[in-house]
XYZ file of C-alpha atoms in Angstrom:
730
model
C -14.961 103.137 91.225
C -14.610 103.004 87.593
C -15.711 100.455 85.187
C -13.685 99.888 81.856
C -15.725 98.788 78.810
C -13.805 96.309 76.672
C -14.225 96.914 73.090
C -15.359 93.826 71.158
C -13.285 92.788 68.158
C -15.084 91.481 65.233
C -13.753 89.407 62.479
C -15.600 89.658 59.142
C -14.931 87.279 56.302
C -14.916 89.232 52.913
C -15.508 86.168 50.642
C -15.848 88.869 47.722
C -12.058 90.014 48.517
C -9.682 87.390 46.873
C -6.241 87.791 45.619
C -7.374 87.565 42.008
C -8.626 89.129 40.034
C -6.372 92.408 40.559
C -9.556 94.537 41.008
C -10.663 92.102 44.129
C -7.130 92.286 45.688
C -7.433 96.317 45.520
C -10.596 96.172 47.349
C -8.984 94.761 50.530
C -6.689 97.581 50.536
C -9.638 99.917 50.383
C -11.680 98.586 53.089
C -8.831 98.513 55.432
C -7.926 102.117 54.839
C -11.323 103.326 54.862
C -12.285 101.547 58.124
C -9.250 102.850 59.681
C -9.506 106.551 58.462
C -13.194 107.041 58.242
C -14.697 104.150 60.010
C -13.677 105.055 63.632
C -11.348 102.281 64.126
C -7.586 103.153 63.415
C -6.598 99.947 65.174
C -8.420 97.848 62.551
C -6.283 94.855 61.123
C -6.775 92.565 58.238
C -5.143 89.316 56.975
C -5.562 86.480 54.389
C -7.109 83.232 55.253
C -7.701 80.345 52.651
C -7.677 83.183 49.937
C -10.280 85.396 51.728
C -9.496 88.509 53.416
C -10.554 88.810 56.857
C -11.039 92.288 58.493
C -10.820 92.520 62.377
C -12.186 95.616 63.700
C -14.926 97.095 66.019
C -17.286 97.023 63.031
C -19.345 93.835 62.531
C -20.790 92.873 59.428
C -23.927 95.129 59.446
C -22.025 97.773 60.983
C -19.159 97.691 58.109
C -21.957 97.705 55.531
C -23.819 100.606 57.288
C -20.471 102.570 57.271
C -19.990 102.297 53.447
C -23.653 102.967 52.835
C -23.909 105.901 55.091
C -20.704 107.457 56.197
C -18.119 106.834 53.702
C -16.741 109.833 51.908
C -15.042 109.053 48.377
C -11.560 110.047 47.931
C -11.267 112.838 45.126
C -10.070 111.215 41.886
C -9.755 113.517 38.906
C -7.282 113.420 36.074
C -7.477 116.611 33.975
C -4.157 115.800 32.015
C -6.230 113.086 30.240
C -8.412 113.150 27.258
C -11.880 111.678 28.502
C -11.285 112.851 31.825
C -14.585 115.008 31.818
C -12.651 118.313 31.674
C -12.711 118.864 27.897
C -15.662 119.802 25.413
C -15.806 116.284 23.954
C -15.668 114.321 27.104
C -18.390 112.784 28.708
C -19.639 114.925 31.466
C -22.729 113.048 33.195
C -20.299 112.029 36.252
C -18.071 115.136 36.756
C -21.181 117.598 36.363
C -23.234 115.587 38.861
C -20.682 115.563 41.523
C -19.153 119.046 40.767
C -22.701 120.633 41.497
C -23.668 118.219 44.441
C -24.568 119.467 47.506
C -24.049 116.293 49.776
C -21.297 116.518 52.457
C -19.874 113.309 51.543
C -18.845 114.457 48.093
C -17.285 117.711 49.445
C -13.740 116.741 48.701
C -14.673 115.853 45.482
C -16.479 119.167 44.602
C -13.069 120.962 45.875
C -10.950 118.697 43.599
C -13.271 119.241 40.629
C -13.296 123.002 40.952
C -9.341 123.366 41.431
C -8.760 121.029 38.482
C -11.218 123.183 36.406
C -9.620 126.292 37.420
C -5.988 124.811 36.463
C -7.361 123.817 32.964
C -8.752 127.225 32.516
C -5.574 128.905 33.623
C -3.570 126.859 31.241
C -6.184 127.978 28.406
C -6.546 124.109 27.394
C -9.235 123.129 25.107
C -8.017 119.502 25.029
C -5.717 117.261 27.170
C -1.835 118.563 27.233
C 0.665 116.882 25.242
C 4.682 116.437 25.526
C 6.434 119.358 27.449
C 2.943 121.191 28.109
C 1.619 118.099 30.029
C 4.558 117.941 32.136
C 4.355 121.542 32.950
C 0.696 121.221 33.792
C 1.072 118.280 36.050
C 3.805 120.056 38.019
C 1.519 123.149 38.410
C -1.515 120.827 39.068
C 0.396 119.141 41.840
C 2.078 121.945 43.558
C -1.237 123.576 44.632
C -3.372 120.352 44.754
C -5.509 119.828 48.046
C -4.077 117.280 50.305
C -6.790 114.829 49.447
C -6.080 115.027 45.626
C -2.124 114.512 46.195
C -2.598 110.772 46.886
C -4.114 110.068 43.702
C -1.864 112.024 41.636
C 1.081 110.420 43.155
C -0.422 106.844 42.520
C -1.115 107.819 38.970
C 1.790 109.520 37.688
C 5.583 109.587 38.597
C 6.950 113.142 37.931
C 10.707 112.324 37.611
C 13.307 112.168 34.932
C 12.073 115.140 33.457
C 8.843 113.797 32.051
C 5.878 112.121 33.519
C 5.949 108.318 33.868
C 3.082 105.871 34.497
C 3.113 103.059 36.771
C 1.203 100.200 34.928
C -1.341 99.666 37.952
C -3.044 102.571 36.646
C -2.487 102.315 32.782
C -1.043 105.481 31.361
C -1.802 108.119 34.111
C -5.412 107.037 35.100
C -6.444 105.726 31.807
C -6.363 102.741 29.643
C -6.694 103.937 26.017
C -10.101 105.641 25.942
C -11.176 104.706 29.320
C -10.706 107.102 31.901
C -10.713 105.683 35.125
C -11.717 108.707 37.038
C -14.556 109.726 34.899
C -15.884 106.313 35.138
C -15.443 106.400 39.032
C -17.513 109.567 39.200
C -20.169 107.909 37.027
C -20.301 104.965 39.209
C -20.630 106.930 42.321
C -23.535 108.683 40.947
C -25.036 105.020 40.394
C -24.842 104.449 43.994
C -25.558 107.507 45.692
C -27.802 110.588 45.430
C -25.747 113.506 44.536
C -27.537 116.175 46.603
C -28.755 113.962 49.651
C -25.927 111.788 49.612
C -28.028 108.743 50.674
C -27.529 105.426 49.070
C -29.456 104.433 46.033
C -31.851 101.547 46.376
C -29.625 98.898 44.721
C -26.548 100.152 46.690
C -26.948 97.843 49.726
C -27.314 94.422 47.706
C -24.514 95.326 45.227
C -22.409 96.290 48.441
C -23.057 92.654 49.787
C -22.171 91.158 46.410
C -19.001 93.135 46.172
C -17.591 92.674 49.807
C -19.199 89.265 50.643
C -19.636 87.553 47.419
C -23.403 87.060 47.352
C -25.431 87.035 44.229
C -27.280 90.190 43.174
C -29.038 91.869 40.546
C -28.382 95.265 39.007
C -24.869 94.554 37.354
C -24.350 97.191 34.629
C -22.880 96.897 31.319
C -19.885 99.235 32.000
C -16.241 99.169 31.319
C -13.895 97.611 34.040
C -10.667 98.185 32.153
C -7.569 95.836 33.024
C -8.570 95.273 36.622
C -11.236 92.235 36.084
C -10.632 90.394 32.741
C -13.344 87.949 33.464
C -15.868 90.747 33.836
C -14.916 92.636 30.752
C -17.432 90.605 28.477
C -16.281 89.943 24.805
C -16.128 86.751 22.945
C -16.608 83.762 25.221
C -17.597 86.058 28.006
C -20.692 84.385 28.688
C -23.160 81.847 27.700
C -23.330 82.993 23.947
C -20.742 83.916 21.509
C -20.249 87.300 22.960
C -21.444 89.235 25.967
C -21.324 92.613 27.433
C -19.361 93.701 30.691
C -20.935 92.970 33.882
C -19.657 95.267 36.431
C -20.710 95.866 39.929
C -20.283 99.707 40.695
C -18.898 99.012 44.207
C -16.180 96.982 42.584
C -14.851 99.781 40.619
C -15.235 102.382 43.178
C -13.431 100.459 45.815
C -10.448 98.904 43.357
C -9.564 102.531 42.745
C -9.512 103.555 46.238
C -7.411 100.673 46.929
C -4.936 101.734 44.221
C -4.158 104.755 46.336
C -2.068 102.522 48.537
C 0.529 102.304 45.615
C 0.951 106.284 46.116
C 4.618 106.500 47.928
C 7.852 108.203 47.659
C 9.808 107.537 44.416
C 13.185 108.665 45.269
C 13.977 105.588 47.619
C 13.375 103.378 44.602
C 15.268 104.833 41.899
C 18.846 103.327 42.942
C 18.505 100.852 40.088
C 18.763 103.674 37.496
C 15.789 102.057 35.630
C 12.536 103.887 34.598
C 10.729 105.745 37.448
C 7.509 104.149 36.371
C 8.908 100.762 37.412
C 9.892 102.243 40.794
C 6.190 101.988 41.960
C 5.743 99.641 44.817
C 6.485 95.787 43.929
C 6.200 96.931 40.157
C 9.119 95.428 37.947
C 9.847 94.753 34.173
C 7.880 92.119 32.515
C 9.526 88.819 32.290
C 6.322 86.559 32.063
C 7.551 83.730 29.935
C 7.958 81.432 33.034
C 4.023 81.658 33.453
C 1.578 79.339 31.862
C -0.594 82.279 31.141
C 1.947 84.155 29.059
C 4.947 83.643 26.605
C 8.132 85.069 26.346
C 6.903 87.301 23.268
C 4.559 88.933 25.493
C 7.228 90.837 27.258
C 7.704 93.098 24.144
C 4.258 94.554 24.524
C 3.723 94.170 28.373
C 3.566 97.227 30.489
C 5.330 95.337 33.458
C 4.384 93.257 36.142
C 3.319 93.693 39.702
C 3.757 91.405 42.794
C 1.189 91.842 45.386
C 1.851 90.654 48.933
C -0.199 88.412 51.123
C -0.024 88.058 54.633
C -1.389 85.526 57.210
C -0.748 87.425 60.434
C -3.049 90.692 61.145
C -1.526 93.779 59.823
C -2.930 97.260 60.537
C -3.582 99.964 57.983
C -0.451 101.934 59.022
C 1.836 98.604 58.709
C 0.216 97.918 55.294
C 1.092 101.498 54.278
C 4.432 101.246 55.381
C 4.848 97.988 53.515
C 3.699 99.566 50.248
C 5.698 102.566 51.008
C 9.148 100.528 51.107
C 7.380 98.100 48.415
C 10.571 96.494 47.190
C 12.606 93.389 46.810
C 16.278 93.319 46.814
C 19.047 90.961 45.364
C 22.107 91.803 47.579
C 22.477 95.650 47.414
C 20.396 96.084 44.079
C 16.768 96.260 43.913
C 14.865 93.579 41.800
C 14.627 94.808 38.108
C 12.127 92.217 36.588
C 10.001 89.280 37.398
C 12.950 86.881 37.728
C 14.821 89.007 40.040
C 11.808 89.270 42.151
C 11.465 85.734 42.329
C 14.952 85.373 43.560
C 14.438 87.982 46.065
C 11.488 86.068 47.641
C 13.578 82.814 47.617
C 16.284 84.474 49.639
C 13.857 86.227 52.072
C 14.849 89.808 50.423
C 11.611 91.001 51.056
C 9.687 92.421 54.024
C 9.100 89.695 56.821
C 5.419 88.615 57.716
C 4.424 87.855 54.211
C 3.550 84.247 53.185
C 3.045 84.757 49.623
C 3.030 86.980 46.520
C 0.252 87.199 43.769
C 1.974 87.991 40.544
C 0.185 89.871 37.687
C 1.419 90.677 34.339
C -0.004 93.670 32.469
C -0.331 91.984 29.028
C -1.569 93.112 25.788
C -4.857 91.020 25.251
C -8.155 91.256 23.178
C -6.737 93.428 20.363
C -4.675 96.119 21.855
C -6.047 96.296 25.408
C -4.236 95.402 28.454
C -5.325 93.268 31.168
C -4.104 92.451 34.462
C -3.221 88.656 33.928
C -2.708 86.454 37.074
C 0.579 84.614 36.570
C 1.751 82.818 39.505
C 1.236 82.570 43.261
C 4.788 82.612 44.635
C 5.427 81.271 48.317
C 7.806 83.267 50.600
C 10.369 80.825 51.711
C 14.045 80.228 51.794
C 15.418 78.340 48.906
C 19.289 78.161 49.008
C 19.255 76.310 45.728
C 18.251 79.825 44.004
C 21.682 81.409 45.103
C 23.246 79.424 42.445
C 21.590 81.995 39.826
C 24.130 84.609 41.333
C 26.896 82.608 39.751
C 25.400 83.041 36.217
C 25.732 86.895 36.554
C 29.552 86.940 36.699
C 30.838 88.743 33.903
C 27.530 89.875 33.157
C 26.512 86.603 31.422
C 22.978 86.357 32.380
C 21.894 89.913 31.859
C 23.808 89.706 28.286
C 21.865 86.907 27.510
C 18.497 88.491 28.532
C 19.426 91.472 26.573
C 20.384 89.639 23.494
C 17.349 87.721 23.731
C 15.216 91.092 23.359
C 17.265 91.889 20.225
C 15.024 91.480 17.102
C 18.097 90.466 15.131
C 19.032 87.697 17.493
C 18.615 84.130 16.105
C 15.359 82.737 16.793
C 17.076 79.525 18.359
C 18.659 81.768 20.735
C 15.637 83.799 21.717
C 13.804 80.457 22.437
C 16.639 78.837 24.283
C 16.831 82.255 26.327
C 12.969 81.874 27.082
C 13.547 78.520 28.377
C 16.270 79.586 30.600
C 14.123 82.302 32.116
C 11.418 79.714 32.857
C 14.043 77.317 34.203
C 15.426 80.042 36.493
C 12.186 81.109 37.693
C 11.309 77.388 38.458
C 14.638 77.160 40.660
C 13.735 80.132 42.562
C 10.644 77.935 43.824
C 12.058 74.576 44.019
C 15.454 72.937 44.699
C 15.123 69.570 43.387
C 17.719 68.048 41.086
C 15.690 67.821 37.977
C 15.178 71.779 37.942
C 19.073 72.427 38.546
C 19.800 70.053 35.808
C 17.311 71.845 33.547
C 19.263 75.168 34.138
C 22.711 73.719 33.568
C 21.461 72.021 30.277
C 19.957 75.205 28.870
C 23.097 77.342 29.823
C 25.210 74.685 28.037
C 23.208 74.648 24.811
C 23.153 78.405 24.934
C 27.132 78.349 25.055
C 26.998 75.569 22.386
C 25.084 77.858 20.203
C 27.929 80.251 20.187
C 29.644 77.494 17.989
C 27.543 78.498 14.737
C 26.480 82.314 15.788
C 29.380 84.928 15.134
C 26.641 87.531 16.171
C 25.985 85.896 19.317
C 29.703 85.522 20.317
C 30.047 89.098 19.916
C 27.381 89.763 22.375
C 27.868 87.028 24.953
C 31.072 86.032 26.872
C 31.581 82.195 27.744
C 29.643 80.843 30.777
C 31.494 81.805 34.069
C 32.954 79.137 35.853
C 30.507 77.523 38.173
C 31.195 76.265 41.673
C 31.042 72.669 42.606
C 27.651 73.491 44.221
C 25.876 73.111 40.857
C 27.165 69.476 40.464
C 26.310 68.602 43.914
C 22.709 69.799 43.770
C 22.231 68.399 40.283
C 23.388 64.756 41.006
C 20.416 62.420 40.922
C 22.763 59.268 41.217
C 21.669 58.499 37.530
C 23.748 56.835 34.999
C 23.176 59.814 32.660
C 24.523 62.254 35.230
C 27.549 60.437 36.218
C 28.610 59.672 32.650
C 27.869 63.446 31.730
C 29.872 64.384 34.760
C 32.866 62.272 33.792
C 32.757 63.694 30.190
C 32.724 67.326 31.899
C 35.745 66.388 33.935
C 37.988 65.638 30.886
C 41.219 67.472 31.686
C 44.392 67.247 29.576
C 47.336 69.212 30.472
C 50.080 70.444 28.198
C 52.011 73.424 26.930
C 51.158 76.001 24.627
C 53.295 79.286 23.800
C 55.426 78.458 27.061
C 52.593 78.174 29.496
C 50.633 75.177 31.122
C 47.097 74.910 29.700
C 44.426 72.281 30.232
C 42.096 71.252 27.553
C 38.328 70.197 28.767
C 35.272 69.221 27.121
C 34.173 72.804 26.659
C 36.707 73.538 23.864
C 35.130 70.864 21.699
C 31.599 72.173 22.010
C 32.241 75.726 21.267
C 35.321 78.064 20.425
C 36.166 78.864 24.062
C 39.731 79.653 24.856
C 41.711 77.331 27.049
C 41.364 79.666 29.851
C 37.655 79.689 29.475
C 37.255 83.588 29.791
C 36.844 84.429 26.457
C 36.380 82.935 22.538
C 38.953 81.780 20.202
C 37.334 81.968 17.130
C 40.257 80.464 15.145
C 40.367 77.093 17.533
C 40.756 73.780 15.857
C 39.398 72.094 18.659
C 35.546 72.355 18.128
C 34.059 69.202 16.820
C 30.652 68.849 18.483
C 27.793 69.026 15.983
C 23.974 68.433 16.130
C 24.324 64.773 15.302
C 24.140 61.824 17.767
C 26.130 61.581 21.109
C 28.216 58.403 19.611
C 29.493 60.474 16.549
C 30.236 63.546 18.660
C 32.148 61.316 21.449
C 33.998 59.508 18.470
C 35.017 62.867 17.145
C 36.106 64.152 20.605
C 38.250 60.874 21.367
C 39.897 61.474 17.764
C 40.443 65.136 18.311
C 41.779 64.718 21.585
C 44.170 61.834 20.400
C 45.815 64.378 18.001
C 45.996 67.299 20.095
C 47.736 64.906 22.924
C 50.307 64.057 20.175
C 50.891 67.731 19.640
C 51.295 68.481 23.239
C 53.387 65.391 24.136
C 50.761 64.125 26.280
C 49.685 60.781 24.624
C 48.881 59.208 27.831
C 46.532 61.854 29.075
C 44.143 62.544 26.038
C 41.241 61.127 28.018
C 42.323 61.768 31.562
C 39.455 62.999 33.642
C 38.954 64.589 37.324
C 35.771 62.248 37.700
C 34.747 58.994 36.341
C 31.616 56.911 35.702
C 30.877 53.322 36.942
C 30.752 49.871 35.256
C 26.956 49.868 35.691
C 26.677 53.184 34.023
C 28.620 51.944 30.881
C 26.634 48.844 30.791
C 23.561 50.886 30.672
C 25.093 53.069 28.009
C 26.322 50.334 25.630
C 22.943 48.494 25.892
C 21.514 51.864 24.727
C 19.301 52.074 27.653
C 20.433 55.729 28.534
C 19.049 59.103 27.501
C 21.799 60.232 25.142
C 20.487 63.779 24.746
C 20.206 64.180 28.346
C 23.863 63.003 28.610
C 25.174 65.622 26.074
C 22.989 68.497 27.450
C 24.215 67.853 31.003
C 27.874 67.475 29.906
C 27.803 70.851 28.186
C 26.610 72.561 31.422
C 28.840 70.514 33.735
C 31.753 71.551 31.637
C 31.654 74.798 33.012
C 31.551 73.725 36.553
C 34.717 73.419 38.763
C 34.894 69.771 39.568
C 38.460 69.924 40.868
C 37.381 69.949 44.746
C 34.415 67.630 44.650
C 34.413 64.370 46.365
C 33.182 61.346 44.076
C 31.878 58.504 46.011
C 32.112 55.201 44.583
C 28.847 53.287 43.567
C 28.254 49.761 44.707
C 29.696 47.139 42.483
C 28.138 45.743 39.158
C 29.125 42.613 37.481
C 31.968 43.198 35.327
C 31.227 40.246 32.968
C 27.931 41.828 32.007
C 30.016 44.332 30.028
C 31.053 43.850 26.580
C 34.221 41.794 26.470
C 34.906 44.102 23.608
C 34.858 47.054 25.867
C 36.927 45.374 28.659
C 39.810 44.632 26.014
C 39.950 47.981 24.671
C 39.538 50.200 27.883
C 43.242 50.220 28.918
C 44.179 51.892 25.805
C 41.600 54.699 26.553
C 42.454 55.095 29.958
C 45.013 57.736 31.202
C 48.446 56.654 32.252
C 47.769 58.546 35.664
C 44.818 56.119 36.177
C 46.732 52.974 35.262
C 49.698 53.946 37.458
C 47.287 54.815 40.592
C 45.726 51.538 40.361
C 49.231 49.776 40.171
C 48.492 48.364 36.640
C 51.068 50.143 34.928
C 54.661 50.581 36.498
C 55.336 54.120 37.394
C 57.056 56.159 34.912
C 55.982 53.768 32.073
C 53.594 54.980 29.372
C 50.809 52.863 27.938
C 51.223 52.315 24.217
C 48.212 53.664 22.353
C 47.985 52.812 18.485
C 46.414 55.749 17.116
C 44.626 53.559 14.547
C 42.265 52.353 17.507
C 39.753 55.169 17.654
C 39.971 55.530 13.650
C 39.189 51.741 13.180
C 36.140 52.025 15.726
C 34.960 54.985 14.251
C 34.937 53.296 10.741
C 32.853 50.482 12.221
C 36.071 48.115 11.907
C 35.581 46.592 15.482
C 37.274 43.299 14.601
C 40.365 45.233 13.163
C 40.489 47.325 16.572
C 40.230 44.232 18.565
C 42.910 42.563 16.721
C 45.303 45.398 17.180
C 44.490 45.645 20.929
C 44.934 41.775 21.253
C 48.287 42.018 19.546
C 49.740 45.150 21.726
C 48.498 43.418 24.979
C 50.032 40.174 24.016
C 53.248 42.342 23.159
C 53.160 43.448 26.878
C 53.284 39.904 28.215
C 49.684 39.972 29.327
C 48.051 36.724 29.928
C 44.866 36.895 27.886
C 42.109 34.343 27.856
C 42.048 32.187 24.660
C 44.124 32.433 21.568
C 42.025 34.948 19.627
C 40.314 38.390 20.453
C 36.485 38.133 21.355
C 33.864 38.288 18.650
C 32.494 41.609 17.698
C 29.185 40.513 16.616
C 26.165 43.181 17.228
C 29.091 45.583 18.590
C 28.640 49.266 16.936
C 32.051 50.692 16.505
C 30.995 54.414 17.171
C 28.888 53.356 20.159
C 31.828 51.535 21.529
C 34.366 54.219 21.061
C 31.794 56.919 22.476
C 31.818 54.508 25.609
C 35.658 54.256 25.954
C 35.817 58.061 25.730
C 34.054 58.319 29.051
C 36.658 57.998 31.883
C 35.723 55.403 34.769
C 36.842 55.788 38.446
C 39.807 54.317 39.603
C 37.835 51.705 41.520
C 35.896 50.600 38.275
C 39.021 50.592 36.367
C 40.951 48.099 38.841
C 38.014 45.957 38.742
C 38.015 45.667 34.975
C 41.649 44.801 34.548
C 41.287 42.504 37.429
C 38.676 40.569 35.776
C 40.692 40.318 32.541
C 43.959 39.482 34.545
C 45.377 42.288 32.453
C 48.357 42.663 34.842
C 51.572 42.914 33.118
C 54.250 40.709 34.512
C 57.124 42.335 36.269
C 59.418 40.878 33.490
C 57.538 42.725 30.919
C 58.520 46.170 31.885
C 61.245 46.133 29.174
C 58.639 45.111 26.686
C 56.322 47.934 27.751
C 59.316 50.370 27.224
C 60.014 49.136 23.876
C 56.347 49.089 22.945
C 55.824 52.623 23.801
C 58.014 53.815 21.362
C 56.282 52.235 18.575
């Protein structure tokens, strides 16, 4: 009879291993790999719980600490291609000489790597680090004959592709950051932790290990460089209680974070389909687009080395699974790999990443503290499906969004354009995380403002095309039920049909905002329809009304100058006339919605509003600013008969002559045989002509128009049909 011994699995919370800073995250990868490869438990797993890494293995806490102190054999990390690496006469040689002459078994692989690298330097007759073509040749020769243990480090630090070495930003420029060579410092830290000949741990190594892994306080932190991996430990101004402080580094943190960085050594070929830089084909690494984060601004992208998105998972994963995750290390949008931080966020929003992840910690390698680079935490991005982010795909039609982003990186682009492009990036990033209507509106408003800027910048028009037509889903997701949105949508839906050069054309609001062709596919620099300027909404809408009136006369479409695909409600215009709406929001929303296809969207009616609360002046004038199609549809105007529209009405309102406009409208309505209340037009006291004209420019829904004319009893008698015909010819 045999008895099977059940293996006990322990959960060890590593309070010192958190998602930030970057060095702390890298320790997680190191611990899991080392326990699986050297600690006797290849089935060990780990996961994140409450921002702390939990190790599940056969090792309990004391056994884990004992393994690292007594049995851990450091992975050999040497960088003879770098100055300061310890291989050249002017370099600090304390660490490399100690390990190179050590006799401890735990340093055997390190000794072999040092001896091999020294032989390669000697063979190349190098007295200083190689440069240019010599550096590439040296790296290729070094890698071709390197011991297997060293290959992992070389592939993590340098990508040999495209005919020249490329450097993933995680490890600076090939394992160093400026004058700080990571490998030389790694060797120095190892000699501080272990005796080079016996291999036994130094007295301070135990407490320092508990501080590193378990987050316990410990003495013995050293004033040593940490590089970009832990900005809070690098010292400098305001780095401590005084005005200035030195770095305070735990040697274990440095050793383990570089061991963890080896997880980023993987095949390059599978991640080069985008045609971008090989350095940015490293796992979860993309071009910088950090303006969306509070810790950075769009201007940081110019100096940044890139950004990295580090996965967090809540279900236990083994070392083999983590290695596969990092080997595949990519996010995709459709068939292409993510190119920058915004692309990565879009991929996360559509679950175009490996399953089993609950979030990504995003870091940007930004220039801070002079010309030093620091791995700056930017965002924590949750992995969840967000269908609203799919709307961004439409902005890429005709290469519009990529062109905006490229032009924003042009130093000669207008500052106003670069500022708007940065705001758009931030809004798009927010849209990948949220689907609320305010966020969708923000994107629409900025897209409309960018197109409007093209009205004043010839250079921008040479680079960009007009906004592509967007689907009705944009309007559906942006509709917050506000008066501002309905007014903006009604304005965006303006659509006057006519003929030009023998073909049917439609003039919408867009043609008044920027020199967009009538087909909305290109620019029309000679257009005379642009009339929108930087002034108030009142003045711009008045200009639109007058410009469309002239165009309607030219096209023979006098009854359709203000015809719209959608309409606002009476309550909305009541708020507008009372000055209680946000005019800037209306203008920006209208500009964005003008690019949206509103033809097939259903527009529901809003509950009624007291008509008599509206200005009597507005009610009397509105029929003259309503399309014949609407007046026919509600049965107020007999089919086939046009509504007489005196051209002087809009001009008088724009010139603040409200009494004159009312008198003219009163006269025309009486001429149509309409029974008007009283003998004189309503008073115009306190009514601003341009504001009233702006309100009249906004199309109403059919239902709202019908209620308005019923309240005024503006119903032409059947016997007045002949009068309507006569009046329409004057």
